[in-house]
Amino acid sequence: MVEHDLLEVCAIEQMSDLSAWGWDAYHKEMESGGDTIMLVARTDLAFHQNEIAGFIVARIIADEVHVNNVAVRPDFRGQRLGSTLLRRALEQGRLKGANVARLEVRAGNQAAQRLYERCGFEVDGRRKNYYREPTEDALLMSSRLTSAIR
Ligand SMILES: CC(C)(COP(=O)(O)OP(=O)(O)OC[C@H]1O[C@@H](n2cnc3c(N)ncnc32)[C@H](O)[C@@H]1OP(=O)(O)O)[C@@H](O)C(=O)NCCC(=O)NCCS
């Protein structure tokens, strides 16, 4: 992900019911140094003109990868883009020395939970009323990053 991508990233964020970071927050994250992992998936179909189909934002804190946001444009969901973005981000984290990945997810977000489970995450906690608008519990999920991620 580069600065030029951020308008498209924010548009996908808005289509995806995520807690909105917005342009400034993504830009700040991008400028913040080497411990951030920000990737986009691009369409390669001629009629889509190489648009961004999805993105992931994660950060390495000590020996952990924290996955903050992952989203795929609604018309490109179900084609493994989410899984590919997540696996690439985890692999980058592992290569930079992280040995565990963590994230929070809305308890009602089944699609995201399936994605995370497919990529090796397990639920290991719950935070009551963690999210707002609407109020909802967060499930805490983690995955050990012990060997090359495929
Ligand atoms: C979660 C999200 C990123 C998944 O992206 P994707 O590219 O469709 O995911 P994949 O194609 O890699 O699918 C991964 C798994 O998720 C499951 N999945 C995808 N969409 C689903 C849906 N609507 N309902 C249930 N499961 C779903 C898939 O079935 C797949 O598992 P399976 O095929 O083994 O059953 C996408 O749905 C999205 O952008 N959602 C809105 C944003 C969001 O909730 N982000 C996560 C919180 S930050």
PDB file of C-alpha atoms and ligand atoms in Angstrom:
ATOM      1  CA  MET A   1       0.000   0.000   0.000  1.00  0.00           C
ATOM      2  CA  VAL A   2       1.248   3.454  -0.894  1.00  0.00           C
ATOM      3  CA  GLU A   3      -0.190   6.922  -0.264  1.00  0.00           C
ATOM      4  CA  HIS A   4      -1.775   6.952  -3.718  1.00  0.00           C
ATOM      5  CA  ASP A   5      -3.910   3.920  -2.701  1.00  0.00           C
ATOM      6  CA  LEU A   6      -5.521   5.525   0.335  1.00  0.00           C
ATOM      7  CA  LEU A   7      -8.652   6.974  -1.291  1.00  0.00           C
ATOM      8  CA  GLU A   8      -9.544   3.538  -2.672  1.00  0.00           C
ATOM      9  CA  VAL A   9      -8.682   1.897   0.664  1.00  0.00           C
ATOM     10  CA  CYS A  10     -10.996   4.337   2.484  1.00  0.00           C
ATOM     11  CA  ALA A  11     -13.777   3.659  -0.029  1.00  0.00           C
ATOM     12  CA  ILE A  12     -13.495  -0.114   0.646  1.00  0.00           C
ATOM     13  CA  GLU A  13     -13.449   0.585   4.381  1.00  0.00           C
ATOM     14  CA  GLN A  14     -16.718   2.502   4.031  1.00  0.00           C
ATOM     15  CA  MET A  15     -18.321  -0.380   2.120  1.00  0.00           C
ATOM     16  CA  SER A  16     -17.252  -2.848   4.800  1.00  0.00           C
ATOM     17  CA  ASP A  17     -18.829  -1.773   8.109  1.00  0.00           C
ATOM     18  CA  LEU A  18     -15.417  -1.407   9.746  1.00  0.00           C
ATOM     19  CA  SER A  19     -14.659   1.006  12.575  1.00  0.00           C
ATOM     20  CA  ALA A  20     -13.558   3.841  10.306  1.00  0.00           C
ATOM     21  CA  TRP A  21      -9.895   4.813  10.424  1.00  0.00           C
ATOM     22  CA  GLY A  22     -10.108   7.238   7.496  1.00  0.00           C
ATOM     23  CA  TRP A  23      -7.376   8.699   5.299  1.00  0.00           C
ATOM     24  CA  ASP A  24      -5.458  10.483   8.078  1.00  0.00           C
ATOM     25  CA  ALA A  25      -5.139   7.413  10.292  1.00  0.00           C
ATOM     26  CA  TYR A  26      -3.951   5.176   7.428  1.00  0.00           C
ATOM     27  CA  HIS A  27      -1.506   7.854   6.336  1.00  0.00           C
ATOM     28  CA  LYS A  28      -0.148   8.264   9.858  1.00  0.00           C
ATOM     29  CA  GLU A  29       0.262   4.489  10.141  1.00  0.00           C
ATOM     30  CA  MET A  30       2.088   4.444   6.797  1.00  0.00           C
ATOM     31  CA  GLU A  31       4.488   7.175   7.907  1.00  0.00           C
ATOM     32  CA  SER A  32       5.129   5.585  11.277  1.00  0.00           C
ATOM     33  CA  GLY A  33       8.048   3.384  10.299  1.00  0.00           C
ATOM     34  CA  GLY A  34       9.086  -0.179   9.621  1.00  0.00           C
ATOM     35  CA  ASP A  35       6.864  -2.045  12.042  1.00  0.00           C
ATOM     36  CA  THR A  36       3.703  -1.663  10.033  1.00  0.00           C
ATOM     37  CA  ILE A  37       2.416  -4.129   7.424  1.00  0.00           C
ATOM     38  CA  MET A  38       0.053  -2.544   4.885  1.00  0.00           C
ATOM     39  CA  LEU A  39      -0.835  -4.547   1.782  1.00  0.00           C
ATOM     40  CA  VAL A  40      -3.328  -4.184  -1.055  1.00  0.00           C
ATOM     41  CA  ALA A  41      -4.672  -6.777  -3.500  1.00  0.00           C
ATOM     42  CA  ARG A  42      -5.164  -5.442  -7.027  1.00  0.00           C
ATOM     43  CA  THR A  43      -7.474  -6.707  -9.731  1.00  0.00           C
ATOM     44  CA  ASP A  44      -5.672  -7.711 -12.882  1.00  0.00           C
ATOM     45  CA  LEU A  45      -8.735  -7.825 -15.108  1.00  0.00           C
ATOM     46  CA  ALA A  46      -8.542  -5.337 -17.955  1.00  0.00           C
ATOM     47  CA  PHE A  47     -12.080  -4.083 -17.341  1.00  0.00           C
ATOM     48  CA  HIS A  48     -11.370  -3.410 -13.666  1.00  0.00           C
ATOM     49  CA  GLN A  49      -8.363  -1.235 -14.551  1.00  0.00           C
ATOM     50  CA  ASN A  50      -6.128  -2.588 -11.822  1.00  0.00           C
ATOM     51  CA  GLU A  51      -8.320  -1.307  -9.019  1.00  0.00           C
ATOM     52  CA  ILE A  52      -7.762  -2.239  -5.399  1.00  0.00           C
ATOM     53  CA  ALA A  53      -9.932  -5.217  -4.439  1.00  0.00           C
ATOM     54  CA  GLY A  54      -8.870  -5.520  -0.801  1.00  0.00           C
ATOM     55  CA  PHE A  55      -6.372  -4.491   1.837  1.00  0.00           C
ATOM     56  CA  ILE A  56      -4.907  -5.428   5.205  1.00  0.00           C
ATOM     57  CA  VAL A  57      -3.295  -3.312   7.913  1.00  0.00           C
ATOM     58  CA  ALA A  58      -1.289  -4.927  10.702  1.00  0.00           C
ATOM     59  CA  ARG A  59       1.449  -3.820  13.068  1.00  0.00           C
ATOM     60  CA  ILE A  60       4.305  -5.650  14.751  1.00  0.00           C
ATOM     61  CA  ILE A  61       4.528  -4.896  18.467  1.00  0.00           C
ATOM     62  CA  ALA A  62       7.442  -6.680  20.157  1.00  0.00           C
ATOM     63  CA  ASP A  63       7.162 -10.281  18.929  1.00  0.00           C
ATOM     64  CA  GLU A  64       3.475 -10.069  18.001  1.00  0.00           C
ATOM     65  CA  VAL A  65       1.593  -9.177  14.819  1.00  0.00           C
ATOM     66  CA  HIS A  66      -1.596  -7.240  15.587  1.00  0.00           C
ATOM     67  CA  VAL A  67      -4.076  -7.421  12.723  1.00  0.00           C
ATOM     68  CA  ASN A  68      -6.050  -4.164  12.713  1.00  0.00           C
ATOM     69  CA  ASN A  69      -8.142  -4.097   9.539  1.00  0.00           C
ATOM     70  CA  VAL A  70      -8.758  -6.441   6.650  1.00  0.00           C
ATOM     71  CA  ALA A  71     -11.440  -5.877   4.026  1.00  0.00           C
ATOM     72  CA  VAL A  72     -12.321  -7.014   0.526  1.00  0.00           C
ATOM     73  CA  ARG A  73     -14.609  -5.113  -1.840  1.00  0.00           C
ATOM     74  CA  PRO A  74     -18.061  -6.735  -1.723  1.00  0.00           C
ATOM     75  CA  ASP A  75     -17.947  -7.741  -5.415  1.00  0.00           C
ATOM     76  CA  PHE A  76     -14.640  -9.585  -4.907  1.00  0.00           C
ATOM     77  CA  ARG A  77     -15.478 -11.498  -1.723  1.00  0.00           C
ATOM     78  CA  GLY A  78     -15.424 -15.292  -1.598  1.00  0.00           C
ATOM     79  CA  GLN A  79     -12.420 -15.585  -3.951  1.00  0.00           C
ATOM     80  CA  ARG A  80      -9.780 -16.128  -1.260  1.00  0.00           C
ATOM     81  CA  LEU A  81      -8.456 -12.570  -1.431  1.00  0.00           C
ATOM     82  CA  GLY A  82      -9.020 -12.082   2.308  1.00  0.00           C
ATOM     83  CA  SER A  83      -7.145 -15.326   3.077  1.00  0.00           C
ATOM     84  CA  THR A  84      -4.298 -14.403   0.738  1.00  0.00           C
ATOM     85  CA  LEU A  85      -3.894 -10.928   2.228  1.00  0.00           C
ATOM     86  CA  LEU A  86      -3.939 -12.310   5.772  1.00  0.00           C
ATOM     87  CA  ARG A  87      -1.444 -15.085   5.006  1.00  0.00           C
ATOM     88  CA  ARG A  88       0.936 -12.636   3.299  1.00  0.00           C
ATOM     89  CA  ALA A  89       0.743 -10.249   6.267  1.00  0.00           C
ATOM     90  CA  LEU A  90       1.385 -13.064   8.765  1.00  0.00           C
ATOM     91  CA  GLU A  91       4.323 -14.308   6.719  1.00  0.00           C
ATOM     92  CA  GLN A  92       5.845 -10.816   6.626  1.00  0.00           C
ATOM     93  CA  GLY A  93       5.391 -10.599  10.401  1.00  0.00           C
ATOM     94  CA  ARG A  94       6.999 -14.003  10.897  1.00  0.00           C
ATOM     95  CA  LEU A  95       9.974 -13.041   8.731  1.00  0.00           C
ATOM     96  CA  LYS A  96      10.388  -9.911  10.879  1.00  0.00           C
ATOM     97  CA  GLY A  97      10.596 -12.049  14.023  1.00  0.00           C
ATOM     98  CA  ALA A  98       7.007 -12.218  15.300  1.00  0.00           C
ATOM     99  CA  ASN A  99       5.952 -15.553  16.766  1.00  0.00           C
ATOM    100  CA  VAL A 100       2.276 -14.909  17.437  1.00  0.00           C
ATOM    101  CA  ALA A 101      -0.541 -12.969  15.724  1.00  0.00           C
ATOM    102  CA  ARG A 102      -3.474 -11.443  17.586  1.00  0.00           C
ATOM    103  CA  LEU A 103      -6.701  -9.702  16.647  1.00  0.00           C
ATOM    104  CA  GLU A 104     -10.156  -8.764  17.870  1.00  0.00           C
ATOM    105  CA  VAL A 105     -13.306  -9.436  15.893  1.00  0.00           C
ATOM    106  CA  ARG A 106     -16.976  -8.607  16.440  1.00  0.00           C
ATOM    107  CA  ALA A 107     -18.690 -11.644  17.970  1.00  0.00           C
ATOM    108  CA  GLY A 108     -21.314 -11.458  15.198  1.00  0.00           C
ATOM    109  CA  ASN A 109     -18.891 -11.204  12.272  1.00  0.00           C
ATOM    110  CA  GLN A 110     -19.051 -14.803  11.066  1.00  0.00           C
ATOM    111  CA  ALA A 111     -17.358 -14.188   7.718  1.00  0.00           C
ATOM    112  CA  ALA A 112     -14.287 -12.712   9.374  1.00  0.00           C
ATOM    113  CA  GLN A 113     -14.185 -15.452  12.011  1.00  0.00           C
ATOM    114  CA  ARG A 114     -14.264 -18.126   9.291  1.00  0.00           C
ATOM    115  CA  LEU A 115     -11.459 -16.345   7.481  1.00  0.00           C
ATOM    116  CA  TYR A 116      -9.336 -16.194  10.637  1.00  0.00           C
ATOM    117  CA  GLU A 117     -10.007 -19.838  11.516  1.00  0.00           C
ATOM    118  CA  ARG A 118      -9.011 -20.890   8.011  1.00  0.00           C
ATOM    119  CA  CYS A 119      -5.736 -19.073   8.533  1.00  0.00           C
ATOM    120  CA  GLY A 120      -4.980 -20.831  11.834  1.00  0.00           C
ATOM    121  CA  PHE A 121      -6.484 -18.505  14.454  1.00  0.00           C
ATOM    122  CA  GLU A 122      -8.310 -19.765  17.537  1.00  0.00           C
ATOM    123  CA  VAL A 123     -10.545 -17.908  19.980  1.00  0.00           C
ATOM    124  CA  ASP A 124      -8.792 -17.391  23.306  1.00  0.00           C
ATOM    125  CA  GLY A 125     -10.835 -14.695  25.010  1.00  0.00           C
ATOM    126  CA  ARG A 126     -13.794 -12.367  24.913  1.00  0.00           C
ATOM    127  CA  ARG A 127     -14.163  -8.671  25.767  1.00  0.00           C
ATOM    128  CA  LYS A 128     -17.655  -7.705  26.855  1.00  0.00           C
ATOM    129  CA  ASN A 129     -19.210  -4.735  25.017  1.00  0.00           C
ATOM    130  CA  TYR A 130     -15.867  -3.864  23.397  1.00  0.00           C
ATOM    131  CA  TYR A 131     -17.409  -2.423  20.223  1.00  0.00           C
ATOM    132  CA  ARG A 132     -19.772   0.533  19.820  1.00  0.00           C
ATOM    133  CA  GLU A 133     -22.484   1.315  17.247  1.00  0.00           C
ATOM    134  CA  PRO A 134     -23.730  -1.302  17.662  1.00  0.00           C
ATOM    135  CA  THR A 135     -22.471  -2.403  21.070  1.00  0.00           C
ATOM    136  CA  GLU A 136     -21.094  -5.905  20.761  1.00  0.00           C
ATOM    137  CA  ASP A 137     -18.576  -8.236  22.405  1.00  0.00           C
ATOM    138  CA  ALA A 138     -15.150  -8.799  20.840  1.00  0.00           C
ATOM    139  CA  LEU A 139     -13.685 -12.250  20.428  1.00  0.00           C
ATOM    140  CA  LEU A 140      -9.921 -12.297  20.940  1.00  0.00           C
ATOM    141  CA  MET A 141      -8.176 -14.633  18.532  1.00  0.00           C
ATOM    142  CA  SER A 142      -4.553 -15.638  18.166  1.00  0.00           C
ATOM    143  CA  SER A 143      -2.352 -17.840  16.032  1.00  0.00           C
ATOM    144  CA  ARG A 144       1.215 -19.033  16.571  1.00  0.00           C
ATOM    145  CA  LEU A 145       3.574 -18.211  13.701  1.00  0.00           C
ATOM    146  CA  THR A 146       5.978 -21.068  13.995  1.00  0.00           C
ATOM    147  CA  SER A 147       6.617 -22.154  10.422  1.00  0.00           C
ATOM    148  CA  ALA A 148       6.235 -20.804   6.901  1.00  0.00           C
ATOM    149  CA  ILE A 149       2.616 -19.759   6.255  1.00  0.00           C
ATOM    150  CA  ARG A 150       0.946 -21.033   3.083  1.00  0.00           C
TER     151      ARG A 150
HETATM  152  C1  LIG B   1     -13.986 -10.924   6.088  1.00  0.00           C
HETATM  153  C2  LIG B   1     -13.580 -10.655   4.629  1.00  0.00           C
HETATM  154  C3  LIG B   1     -12.293  -9.829   4.615  1.00  0.00           C
HETATM  155  C4  LIG B   1     -13.332 -12.032   3.951  1.00  0.00           C
HETATM  156  O1  LIG B   1     -12.778 -11.774   2.643  1.00  0.00           O
HETATM  157  P1  LIG B   1     -12.940 -12.846   1.457  1.00  0.00           P
HETATM  158  O2  LIG B   1     -11.962 -12.487   0.401  1.00  0.00           O
HETATM  159  O3  LIG B   1     -14.359 -12.968   1.077  1.00  0.00           O
HETATM  160  O4  LIG B   1     -12.491 -14.169   2.217  1.00  0.00           O
HETATM  161  P2  LIG B   1     -12.054 -15.551   1.549  1.00  0.00           P
HETATM  162  O5  LIG B   1     -12.635 -15.667   0.179  1.00  0.00           O
HETATM  163  O6  LIG B   1     -10.584 -15.667   1.702  1.00  0.00           O
HETATM  164  O7  LIG B   1     -12.822 -16.581   2.496  1.00  0.00           O
HETATM  165  C5  LIG B   1     -12.262 -17.023   3.716  1.00  0.00           C
HETATM  166  C6  LIG B   1     -13.294 -17.779   4.507  1.00  0.00           C
HETATM  167  O8  LIG B   1     -14.317 -16.878   4.948  1.00  0.00           O
HETATM  168  C7  LIG B   1     -15.601 -17.417   4.603  1.00  0.00           C
HETATM  169  N1  LIG B   1     -16.536 -16.387   4.220  1.00  0.00           N
HETATM  170  C8  LIG B   1     -16.349 -15.421   3.288  1.00  0.00           C
HETATM  171  N2  LIG B   1     -17.463 -14.678   3.208  1.00  0.00           N
HETATM  172  C9  LIG B   1     -18.367 -15.212   4.081  1.00  0.00           C
HETATM  173  C10 LIG B   1     -19.701 -14.892   4.468  1.00  0.00           C
HETATM  174  N3  LIG B   1     -20.359 -13.855   3.918  1.00  0.00           N
HETATM  175  N4  LIG B   1     -20.292 -15.634   5.430  1.00  0.00           N
HETATM  176  C11 LIG B   1     -19.651 -16.678   5.999  1.00  0.00           C
HETATM  177  N5  LIG B   1     -18.372 -17.034   5.684  1.00  0.00           N
HETATM  178  C12 LIG B   1     -17.760 -16.304   4.742  1.00  0.00           C
HETATM  179  C13 LIG B   1     -15.376 -18.254   3.406  1.00  0.00           C
HETATM  180  O9  LIG B   1     -16.418 -19.187   3.336  1.00  0.00           O
HETATM  181  C14 LIG B   1     -14.015 -18.836   3.638  1.00  0.00           C
HETATM  182  O10 LIG B   1     -14.096 -20.015   4.339  1.00  0.00           O
HETATM  183  P3  LIG B   1     -14.531 -21.389   3.588  1.00  0.00           P
HETATM  184  O11 LIG B   1     -14.580 -21.115   2.122  1.00  0.00           O
HETATM  185  O12 LIG B   1     -13.482 -22.365   3.993  1.00  0.00           O
HETATM  186  O13 LIG B   1     -15.868 -21.709   4.133  1.00  0.00           O
HETATM  187  C15 LIG B   1     -14.720  -9.943   3.833  1.00  0.00           C
HETATM  188  O14 LIG B   1     -15.916 -10.623   4.033  1.00  0.00           O
HETATM  189  C16 LIG B   1     -14.916  -8.491   4.245  1.00  0.00           C
HETATM  190  O15 LIG B   1     -14.283  -7.585   3.701  1.00  0.00           O
HETATM  191  N6  LIG B   1     -15.812  -8.251   5.220  1.00  0.00           N
HETATM  192  C17 LIG B   1     -16.074  -6.871   5.706  1.00  0.00           C
HETATM  193  C18 LIG B   1     -14.908  -6.340   6.524  1.00  0.00           C
HETATM  194  C19 LIG B   1     -14.633  -7.167   7.756  1.00  0.00           C
HETATM  195  O16 LIG B   1     -15.549  -7.651   8.431  1.00  0.00           O
HETATM  196  N7  LIG B   1     -13.329  -7.338   8.083  1.00  0.00           N
HETATM  197  C20 LIG B   1     -12.903  -8.104   9.226  1.00  0.00           C
HETATM  198  C21 LIG B   1     -12.887  -7.311  10.476  1.00  0.00           C
HETATM  199  S1  LIG B   1     -11.564  -6.125  10.475  1.00  0.00           S
END
